[in-house]
CSV table of C-alpha atoms in Angstrom, one decimal:
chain,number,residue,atom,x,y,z
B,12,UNK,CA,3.5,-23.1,23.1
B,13,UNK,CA,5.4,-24.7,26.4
B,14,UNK,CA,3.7,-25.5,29.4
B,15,UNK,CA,5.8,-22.6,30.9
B,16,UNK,CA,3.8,-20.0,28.8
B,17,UNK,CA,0.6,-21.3,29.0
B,18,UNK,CA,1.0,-21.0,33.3
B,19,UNK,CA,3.0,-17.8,32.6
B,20,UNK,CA,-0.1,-16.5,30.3
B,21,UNK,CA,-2.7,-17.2,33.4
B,22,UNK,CA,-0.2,-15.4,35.8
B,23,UNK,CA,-0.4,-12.6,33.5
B,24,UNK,CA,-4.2,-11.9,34.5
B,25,UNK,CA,-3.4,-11.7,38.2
B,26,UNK,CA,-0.2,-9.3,38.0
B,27,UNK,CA,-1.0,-5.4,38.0
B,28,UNK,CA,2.1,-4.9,35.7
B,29,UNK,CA,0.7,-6.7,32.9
B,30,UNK,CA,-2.0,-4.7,31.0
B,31,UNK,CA,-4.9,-6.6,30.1
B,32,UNK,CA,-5.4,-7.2,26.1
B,33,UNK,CA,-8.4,-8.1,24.9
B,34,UNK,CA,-8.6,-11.8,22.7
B,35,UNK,CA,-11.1,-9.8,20.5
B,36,UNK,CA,-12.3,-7.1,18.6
B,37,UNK,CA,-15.9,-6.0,16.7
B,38,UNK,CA,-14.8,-4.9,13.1
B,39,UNK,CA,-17.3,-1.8,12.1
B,40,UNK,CA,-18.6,-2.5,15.5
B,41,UNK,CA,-20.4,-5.5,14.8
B,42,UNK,CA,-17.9,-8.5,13.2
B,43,UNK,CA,-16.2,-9.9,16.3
B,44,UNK,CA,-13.2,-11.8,15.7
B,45,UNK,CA,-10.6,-13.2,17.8
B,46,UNK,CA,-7.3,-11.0,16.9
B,47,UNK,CA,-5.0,-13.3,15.5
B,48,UNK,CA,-6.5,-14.4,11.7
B,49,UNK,CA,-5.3,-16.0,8.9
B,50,UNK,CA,-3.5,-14.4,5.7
B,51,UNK,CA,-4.3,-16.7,2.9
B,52,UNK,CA,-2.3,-15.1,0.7
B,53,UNK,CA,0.2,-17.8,1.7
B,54,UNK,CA,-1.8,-20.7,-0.2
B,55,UNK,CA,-0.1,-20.0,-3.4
B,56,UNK,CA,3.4,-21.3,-5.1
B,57,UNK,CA,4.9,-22.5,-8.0
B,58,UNK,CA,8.6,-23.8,-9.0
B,59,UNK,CA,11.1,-21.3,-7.7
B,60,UNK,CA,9.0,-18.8,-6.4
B,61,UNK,CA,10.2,-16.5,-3.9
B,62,UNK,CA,8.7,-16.0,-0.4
B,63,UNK,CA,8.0,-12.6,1.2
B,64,UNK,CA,7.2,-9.7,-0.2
B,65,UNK,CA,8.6,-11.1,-3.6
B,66,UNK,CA,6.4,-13.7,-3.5
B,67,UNK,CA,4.5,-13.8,-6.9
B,68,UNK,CA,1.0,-15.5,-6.0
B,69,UNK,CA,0.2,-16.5,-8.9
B,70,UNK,CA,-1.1,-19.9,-9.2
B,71,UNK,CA,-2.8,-21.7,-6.5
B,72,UNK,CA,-1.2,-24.1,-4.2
B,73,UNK,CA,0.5,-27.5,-5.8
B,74,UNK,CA,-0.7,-29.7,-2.9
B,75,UNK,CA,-4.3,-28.4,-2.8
B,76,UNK,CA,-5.5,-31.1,-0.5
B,77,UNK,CA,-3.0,-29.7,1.9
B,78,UNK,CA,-3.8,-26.3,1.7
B,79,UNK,CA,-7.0,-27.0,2.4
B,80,UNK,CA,-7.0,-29.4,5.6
B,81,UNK,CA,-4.8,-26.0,6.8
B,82,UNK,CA,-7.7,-23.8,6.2
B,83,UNK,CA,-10.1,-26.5,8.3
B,84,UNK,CA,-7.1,-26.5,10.5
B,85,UNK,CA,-7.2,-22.6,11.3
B,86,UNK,CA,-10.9,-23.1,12.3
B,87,UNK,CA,-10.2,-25.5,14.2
B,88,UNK,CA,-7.8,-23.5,16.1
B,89,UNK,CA,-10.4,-20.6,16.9
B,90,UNK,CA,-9.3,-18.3,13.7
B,91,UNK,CA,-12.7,-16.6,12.6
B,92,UNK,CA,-10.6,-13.4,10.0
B,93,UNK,CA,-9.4,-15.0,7.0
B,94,UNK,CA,-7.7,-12.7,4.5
B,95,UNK,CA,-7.8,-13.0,0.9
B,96,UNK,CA,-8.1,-11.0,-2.6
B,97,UNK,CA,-9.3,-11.1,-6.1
B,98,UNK,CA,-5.2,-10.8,-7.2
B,99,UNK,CA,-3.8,-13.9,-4.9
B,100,UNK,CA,-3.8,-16.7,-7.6
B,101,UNK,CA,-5.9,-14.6,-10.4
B,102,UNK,CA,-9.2,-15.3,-8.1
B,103,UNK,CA,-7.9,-19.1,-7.4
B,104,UNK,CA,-7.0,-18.2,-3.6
B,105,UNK,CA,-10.8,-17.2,-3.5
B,106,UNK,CA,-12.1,-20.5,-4.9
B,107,UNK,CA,-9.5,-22.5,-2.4
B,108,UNK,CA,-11.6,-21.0,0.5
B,109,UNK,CA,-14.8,-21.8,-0.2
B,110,UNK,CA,-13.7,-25.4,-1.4
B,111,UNK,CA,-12.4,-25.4,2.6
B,112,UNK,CA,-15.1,-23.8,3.9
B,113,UNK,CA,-18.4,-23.3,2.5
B,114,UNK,CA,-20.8,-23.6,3.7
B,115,UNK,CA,-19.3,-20.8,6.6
B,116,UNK,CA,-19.8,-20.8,9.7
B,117,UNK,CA,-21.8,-18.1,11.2
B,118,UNK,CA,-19.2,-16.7,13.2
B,119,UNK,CA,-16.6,-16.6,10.3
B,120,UNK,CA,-15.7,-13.0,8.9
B,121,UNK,CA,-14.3,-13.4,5.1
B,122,UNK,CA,-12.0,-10.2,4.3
B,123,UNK,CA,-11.1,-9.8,0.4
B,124,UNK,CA,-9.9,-7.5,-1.9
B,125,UNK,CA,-10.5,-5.3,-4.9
B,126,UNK,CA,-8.6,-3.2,-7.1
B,127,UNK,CA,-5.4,-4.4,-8.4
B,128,UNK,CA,-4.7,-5.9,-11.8
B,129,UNK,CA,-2.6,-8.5,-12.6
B,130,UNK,CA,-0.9,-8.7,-16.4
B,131,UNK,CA,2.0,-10.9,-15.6
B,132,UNK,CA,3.4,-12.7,-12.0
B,133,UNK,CA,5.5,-9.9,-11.5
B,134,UNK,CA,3.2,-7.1,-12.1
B,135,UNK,CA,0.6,-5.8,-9.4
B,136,UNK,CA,-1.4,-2.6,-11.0
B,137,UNK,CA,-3.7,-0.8,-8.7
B,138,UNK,CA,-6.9,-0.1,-10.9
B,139,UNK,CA,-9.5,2.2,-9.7
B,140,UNK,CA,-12.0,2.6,-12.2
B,141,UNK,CA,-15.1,2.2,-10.5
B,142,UNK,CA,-17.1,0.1,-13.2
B,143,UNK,CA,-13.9,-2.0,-12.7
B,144,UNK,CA,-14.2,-2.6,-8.7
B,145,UNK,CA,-17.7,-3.1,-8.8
B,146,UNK,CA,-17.2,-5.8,-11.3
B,147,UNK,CA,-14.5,-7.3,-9.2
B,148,UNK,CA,-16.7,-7.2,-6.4
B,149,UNK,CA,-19.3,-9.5,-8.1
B,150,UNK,CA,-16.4,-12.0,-9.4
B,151,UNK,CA,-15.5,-12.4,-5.9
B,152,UNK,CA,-19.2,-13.0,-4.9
B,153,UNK,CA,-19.1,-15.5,-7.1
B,154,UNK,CA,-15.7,-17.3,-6.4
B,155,UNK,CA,-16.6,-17.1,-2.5
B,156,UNK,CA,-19.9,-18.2,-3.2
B,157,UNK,CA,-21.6,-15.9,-1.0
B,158,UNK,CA,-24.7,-13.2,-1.2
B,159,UNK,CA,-22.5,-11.0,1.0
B,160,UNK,CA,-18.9,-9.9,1.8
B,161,UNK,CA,-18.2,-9.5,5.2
B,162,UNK,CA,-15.0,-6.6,4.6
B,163,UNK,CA,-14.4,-5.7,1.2
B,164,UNK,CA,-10.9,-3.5,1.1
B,165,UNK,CA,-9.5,-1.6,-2.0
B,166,UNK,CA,-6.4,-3.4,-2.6
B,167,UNK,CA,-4.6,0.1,-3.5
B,168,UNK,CA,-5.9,3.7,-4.1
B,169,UNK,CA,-5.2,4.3,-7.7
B,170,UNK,CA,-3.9,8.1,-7.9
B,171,UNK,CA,-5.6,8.0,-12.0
B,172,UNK,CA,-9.4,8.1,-10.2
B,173,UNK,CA,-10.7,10.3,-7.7
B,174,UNK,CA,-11.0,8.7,-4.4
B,175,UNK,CA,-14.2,9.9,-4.0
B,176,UNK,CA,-15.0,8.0,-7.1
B,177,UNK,CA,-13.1,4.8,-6.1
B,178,UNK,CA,-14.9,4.4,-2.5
B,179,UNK,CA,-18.4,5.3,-4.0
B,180,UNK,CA,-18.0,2.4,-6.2
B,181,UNK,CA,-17.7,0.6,-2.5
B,182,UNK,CA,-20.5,2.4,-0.7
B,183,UNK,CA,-22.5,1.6,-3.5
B,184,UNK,CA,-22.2,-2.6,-3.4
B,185,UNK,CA,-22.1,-1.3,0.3
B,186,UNK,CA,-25.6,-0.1,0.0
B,187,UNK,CA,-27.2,-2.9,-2.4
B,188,UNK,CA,-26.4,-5.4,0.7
B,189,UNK,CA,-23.8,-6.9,-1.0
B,190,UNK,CA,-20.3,-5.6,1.1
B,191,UNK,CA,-21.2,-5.2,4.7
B,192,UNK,CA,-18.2,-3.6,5.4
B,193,UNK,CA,-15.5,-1.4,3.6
B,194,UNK,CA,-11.6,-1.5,4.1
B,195,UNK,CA,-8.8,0.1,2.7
B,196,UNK,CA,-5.1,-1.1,2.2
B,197,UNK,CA,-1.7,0.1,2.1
B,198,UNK,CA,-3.0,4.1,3.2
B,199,UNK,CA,-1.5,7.4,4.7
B,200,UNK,CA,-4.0,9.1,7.4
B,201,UNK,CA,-4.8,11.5,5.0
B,202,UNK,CA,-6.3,9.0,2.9
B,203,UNK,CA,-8.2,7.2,5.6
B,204,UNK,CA,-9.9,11.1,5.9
B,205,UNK,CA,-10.5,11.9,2.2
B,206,UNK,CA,-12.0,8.3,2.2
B,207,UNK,CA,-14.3,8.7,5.2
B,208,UNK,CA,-15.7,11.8,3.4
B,209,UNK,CA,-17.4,9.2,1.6
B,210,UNK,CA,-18.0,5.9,2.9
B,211,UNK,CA,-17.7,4.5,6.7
B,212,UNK,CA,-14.0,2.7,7.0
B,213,UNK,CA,-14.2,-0.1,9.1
B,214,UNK,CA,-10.5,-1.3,8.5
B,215,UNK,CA,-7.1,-0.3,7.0
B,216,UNK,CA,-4.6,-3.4,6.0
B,217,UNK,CA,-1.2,-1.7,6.2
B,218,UNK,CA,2.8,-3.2,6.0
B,219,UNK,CA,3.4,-3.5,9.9
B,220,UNK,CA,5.4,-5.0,12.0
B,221,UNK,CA,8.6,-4.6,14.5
B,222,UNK,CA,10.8,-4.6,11.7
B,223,UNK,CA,8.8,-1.8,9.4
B,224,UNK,CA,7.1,0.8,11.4
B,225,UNK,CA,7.0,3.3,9.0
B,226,UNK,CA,3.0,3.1,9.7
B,227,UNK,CA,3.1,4.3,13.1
B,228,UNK,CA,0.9,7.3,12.5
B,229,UNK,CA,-1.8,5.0,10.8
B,230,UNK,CA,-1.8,2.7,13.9
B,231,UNK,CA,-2.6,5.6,16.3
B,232,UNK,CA,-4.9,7.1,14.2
B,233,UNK,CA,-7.2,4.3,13.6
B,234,UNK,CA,-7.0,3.2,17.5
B,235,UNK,CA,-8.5,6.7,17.8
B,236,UNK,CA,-11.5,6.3,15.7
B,237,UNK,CA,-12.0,2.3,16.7
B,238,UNK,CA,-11.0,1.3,13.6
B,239,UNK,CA,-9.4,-2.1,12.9
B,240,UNK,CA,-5.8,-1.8,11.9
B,241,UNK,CA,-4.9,-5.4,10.3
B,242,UNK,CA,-0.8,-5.8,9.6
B,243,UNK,CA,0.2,-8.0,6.9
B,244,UNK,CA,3.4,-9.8,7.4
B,245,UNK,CA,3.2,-9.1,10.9
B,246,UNK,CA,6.1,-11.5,12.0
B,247,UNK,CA,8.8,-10.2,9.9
B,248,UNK,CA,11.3,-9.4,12.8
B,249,UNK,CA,14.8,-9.6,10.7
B,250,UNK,CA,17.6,-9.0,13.3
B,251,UNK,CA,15.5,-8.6,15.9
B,252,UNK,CA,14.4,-11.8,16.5
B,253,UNK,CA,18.3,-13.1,16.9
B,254,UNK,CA,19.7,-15.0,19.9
B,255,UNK,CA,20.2,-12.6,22.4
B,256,UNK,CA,18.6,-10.4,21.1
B,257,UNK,CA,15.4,-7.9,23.4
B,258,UNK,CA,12.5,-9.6,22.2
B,259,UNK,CA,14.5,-13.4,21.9
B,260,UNK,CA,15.1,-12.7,25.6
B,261,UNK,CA,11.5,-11.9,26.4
B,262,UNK,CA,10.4,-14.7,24.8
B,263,UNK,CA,12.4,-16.6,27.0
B,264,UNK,CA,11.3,-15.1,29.6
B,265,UNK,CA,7.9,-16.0,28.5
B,266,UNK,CA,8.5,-19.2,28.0
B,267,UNK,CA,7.0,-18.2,24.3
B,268,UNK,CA,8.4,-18.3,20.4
B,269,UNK,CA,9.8,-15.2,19.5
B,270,UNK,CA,7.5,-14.9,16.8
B,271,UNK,CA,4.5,-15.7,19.4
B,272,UNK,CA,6.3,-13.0,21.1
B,273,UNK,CA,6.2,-10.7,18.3
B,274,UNK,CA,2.2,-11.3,17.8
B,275,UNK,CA,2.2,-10.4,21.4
B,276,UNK,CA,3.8,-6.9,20.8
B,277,UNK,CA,1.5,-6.2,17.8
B,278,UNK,CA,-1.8,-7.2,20.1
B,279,UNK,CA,-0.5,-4.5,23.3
B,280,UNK,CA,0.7,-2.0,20.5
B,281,UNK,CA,-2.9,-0.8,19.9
B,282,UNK,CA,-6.4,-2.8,20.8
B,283,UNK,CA,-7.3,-2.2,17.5
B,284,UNK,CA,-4.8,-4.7,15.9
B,285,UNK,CA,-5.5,-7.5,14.4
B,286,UNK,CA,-2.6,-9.8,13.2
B,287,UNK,CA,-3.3,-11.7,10.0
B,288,UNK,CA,0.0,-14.2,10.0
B,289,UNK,CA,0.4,-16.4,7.2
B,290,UNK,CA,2.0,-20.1,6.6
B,291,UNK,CA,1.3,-23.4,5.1
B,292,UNK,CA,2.4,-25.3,8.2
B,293,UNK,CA,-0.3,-26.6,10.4
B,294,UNK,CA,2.4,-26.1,13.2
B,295,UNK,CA,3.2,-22.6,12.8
B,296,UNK,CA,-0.6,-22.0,12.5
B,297,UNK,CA,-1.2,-23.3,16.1
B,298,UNK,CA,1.8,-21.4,17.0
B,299,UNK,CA,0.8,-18.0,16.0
B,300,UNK,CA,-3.1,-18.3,17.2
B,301,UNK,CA,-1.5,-19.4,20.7
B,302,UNK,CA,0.3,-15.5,20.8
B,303,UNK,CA,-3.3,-14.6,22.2
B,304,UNK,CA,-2.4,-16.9,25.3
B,305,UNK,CA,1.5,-14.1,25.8
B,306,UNK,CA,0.8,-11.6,28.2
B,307,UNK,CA,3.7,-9.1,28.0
B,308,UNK,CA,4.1,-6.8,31.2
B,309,UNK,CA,4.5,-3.5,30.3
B,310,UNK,CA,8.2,-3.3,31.2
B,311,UNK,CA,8.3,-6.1,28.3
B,312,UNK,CA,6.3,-3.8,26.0
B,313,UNK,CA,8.5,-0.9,26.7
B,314,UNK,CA,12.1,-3.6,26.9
B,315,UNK,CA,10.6,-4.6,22.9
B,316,UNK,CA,9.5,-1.0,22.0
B,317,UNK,CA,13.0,1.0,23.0
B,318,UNK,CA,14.8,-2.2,20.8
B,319,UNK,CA,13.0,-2.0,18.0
B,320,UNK,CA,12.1,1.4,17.6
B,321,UNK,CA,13.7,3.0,14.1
């Protein structure tokens, strides 16, 4: 970030125009975490595979020193929410993190996940079977080499299992002390209910961002009920991002990236939010924690919201 934001980003605190965002945020009331963490997910390649949402995560990364010293990096930076699951790398991306950071620090919050099975690169399966999660639960115990999971979601509801069945799997690692909290992924508001029925939800992991908003409902509701909503590719902005463009002008005005810019919107939309951007570049790392310092006004807010609205 510019010298420009950084004054810009101070000025912020003093202007009535510019609402005040908190830098962090207790998941299940009692994890605090700065709101801008780390998708891991990232920290996987191999030859010709795609980025994005086609990205195949199947093997871990080919430069594992690097990957690492970007982990150690992102504490470094402040980042205390890493983001990971049993499926990124067939359990590799799990082992990667623990090579980078165990023994953890106290203040580091671990999120994984359970409940998806992978056959082939291309194939993701969500698989519900509670036997099955609860084994999962223990491989990733294992990989993480921990006692306890910090935020354990289910990767995907699997329609074949009862979801009373599939989240009592949950409460019940949740009640041996070995998941302190329980999250769920990729969910309607509907489900968040029928799910609460039977364990406490501490955080939903949805596709968000200013370019897909087809969550909107999901972000209000768990801002509602102090739940943490965490958006996964949070900076995919598309056209919106273009010179000239709203948010490319705010950024400007900002003296800010327009992807710092984009972070910025996510952390005003709801307090809740808590951006999980990932790369491999140490840059871009420092450049996405550094959105917590971009203080949008709300005539920014509303300049970025009218834009991008679909």
């Amino acid at each position: 970030m510019t010298n420009s934001t950084t004054v810009n980003a101070l000025n912020a605190l003093t202007d009535p125009t510019t609402a005040h965002v908190s830098p962090t945020f207790r998941i299940g009331g009692d994890l605090e975490v700065r709101r801008i963490g780390y998708g891991a997910m990232r920290l996987a390649d191999g030859p010709g595979d795609p980025t994005g949402p086609e990205a195949r995560i199947w093997t871990g990364p080919a430069d594992r020193d690097r990957a690492i010293t970007l982990l150690r990096s992102a504490i470094e930076e402040g980042v205390n929410l890493i983001d990971t699951a049993d499926a990124y790398a067939l359990g590799a991306n799990e082992e990667l993190l623990a090579d980078a950071l165990h023994p953890y620090r106290e203040d580091l919050v671990i999120a994984t996940k359970v409940g998806v099975v992978r056959p082939s690169p291309t194939e993701w399966i969500p698989l519900g079977h509670p036997a099955y999660l609860r084994q999962q639960t223990e491989l990733s115990l294992r990989r993480l080499r921990t006692d306890r999971i910090d935020l354990l979601h289910l990767h995907r509801l699997d329609p074949a299992y009862p979801v009373a069945e599939q989240l009592g799997a949950l409460r019940q690692l949740q009640e041996e002390g070995k998941v302190r909290h329980i999250g769920l992924s990729e969910v309607t508001v509907e489900q968040i209910r029928e799910a609460r029925e039977t364990a406490p939800v501490a955080s939903v992991q949805n596709l968000y961002n200013l370019a897909t908003r087809g969550h909107e409902d999901v972000v209000a509701y768990t801002a509602e009920q102090g739940i943490a909503f965490i958006p996964f590719f949070p900076v995919a902005m598309g056209a919106h991002a273009a010179p000239g463009s709203p948010l490319d002008t705010i950024a400007r005005e900002l003296g800010a990236t327009p992807s710092q810019t984009a972070l910025a919107w996510l952390l005003h939309r709801s307090p809740t939010v808590l951006p999980i951007p990932g790369t491999t570049s140490t840059a871009h790392l420092a450049e996405n924690v550094r959105a917590l310092e971009v203080a949008l006004t709300e005539e920014q807010f509303g300049r970025i919201e009218a834009a991008t609205q679909v």
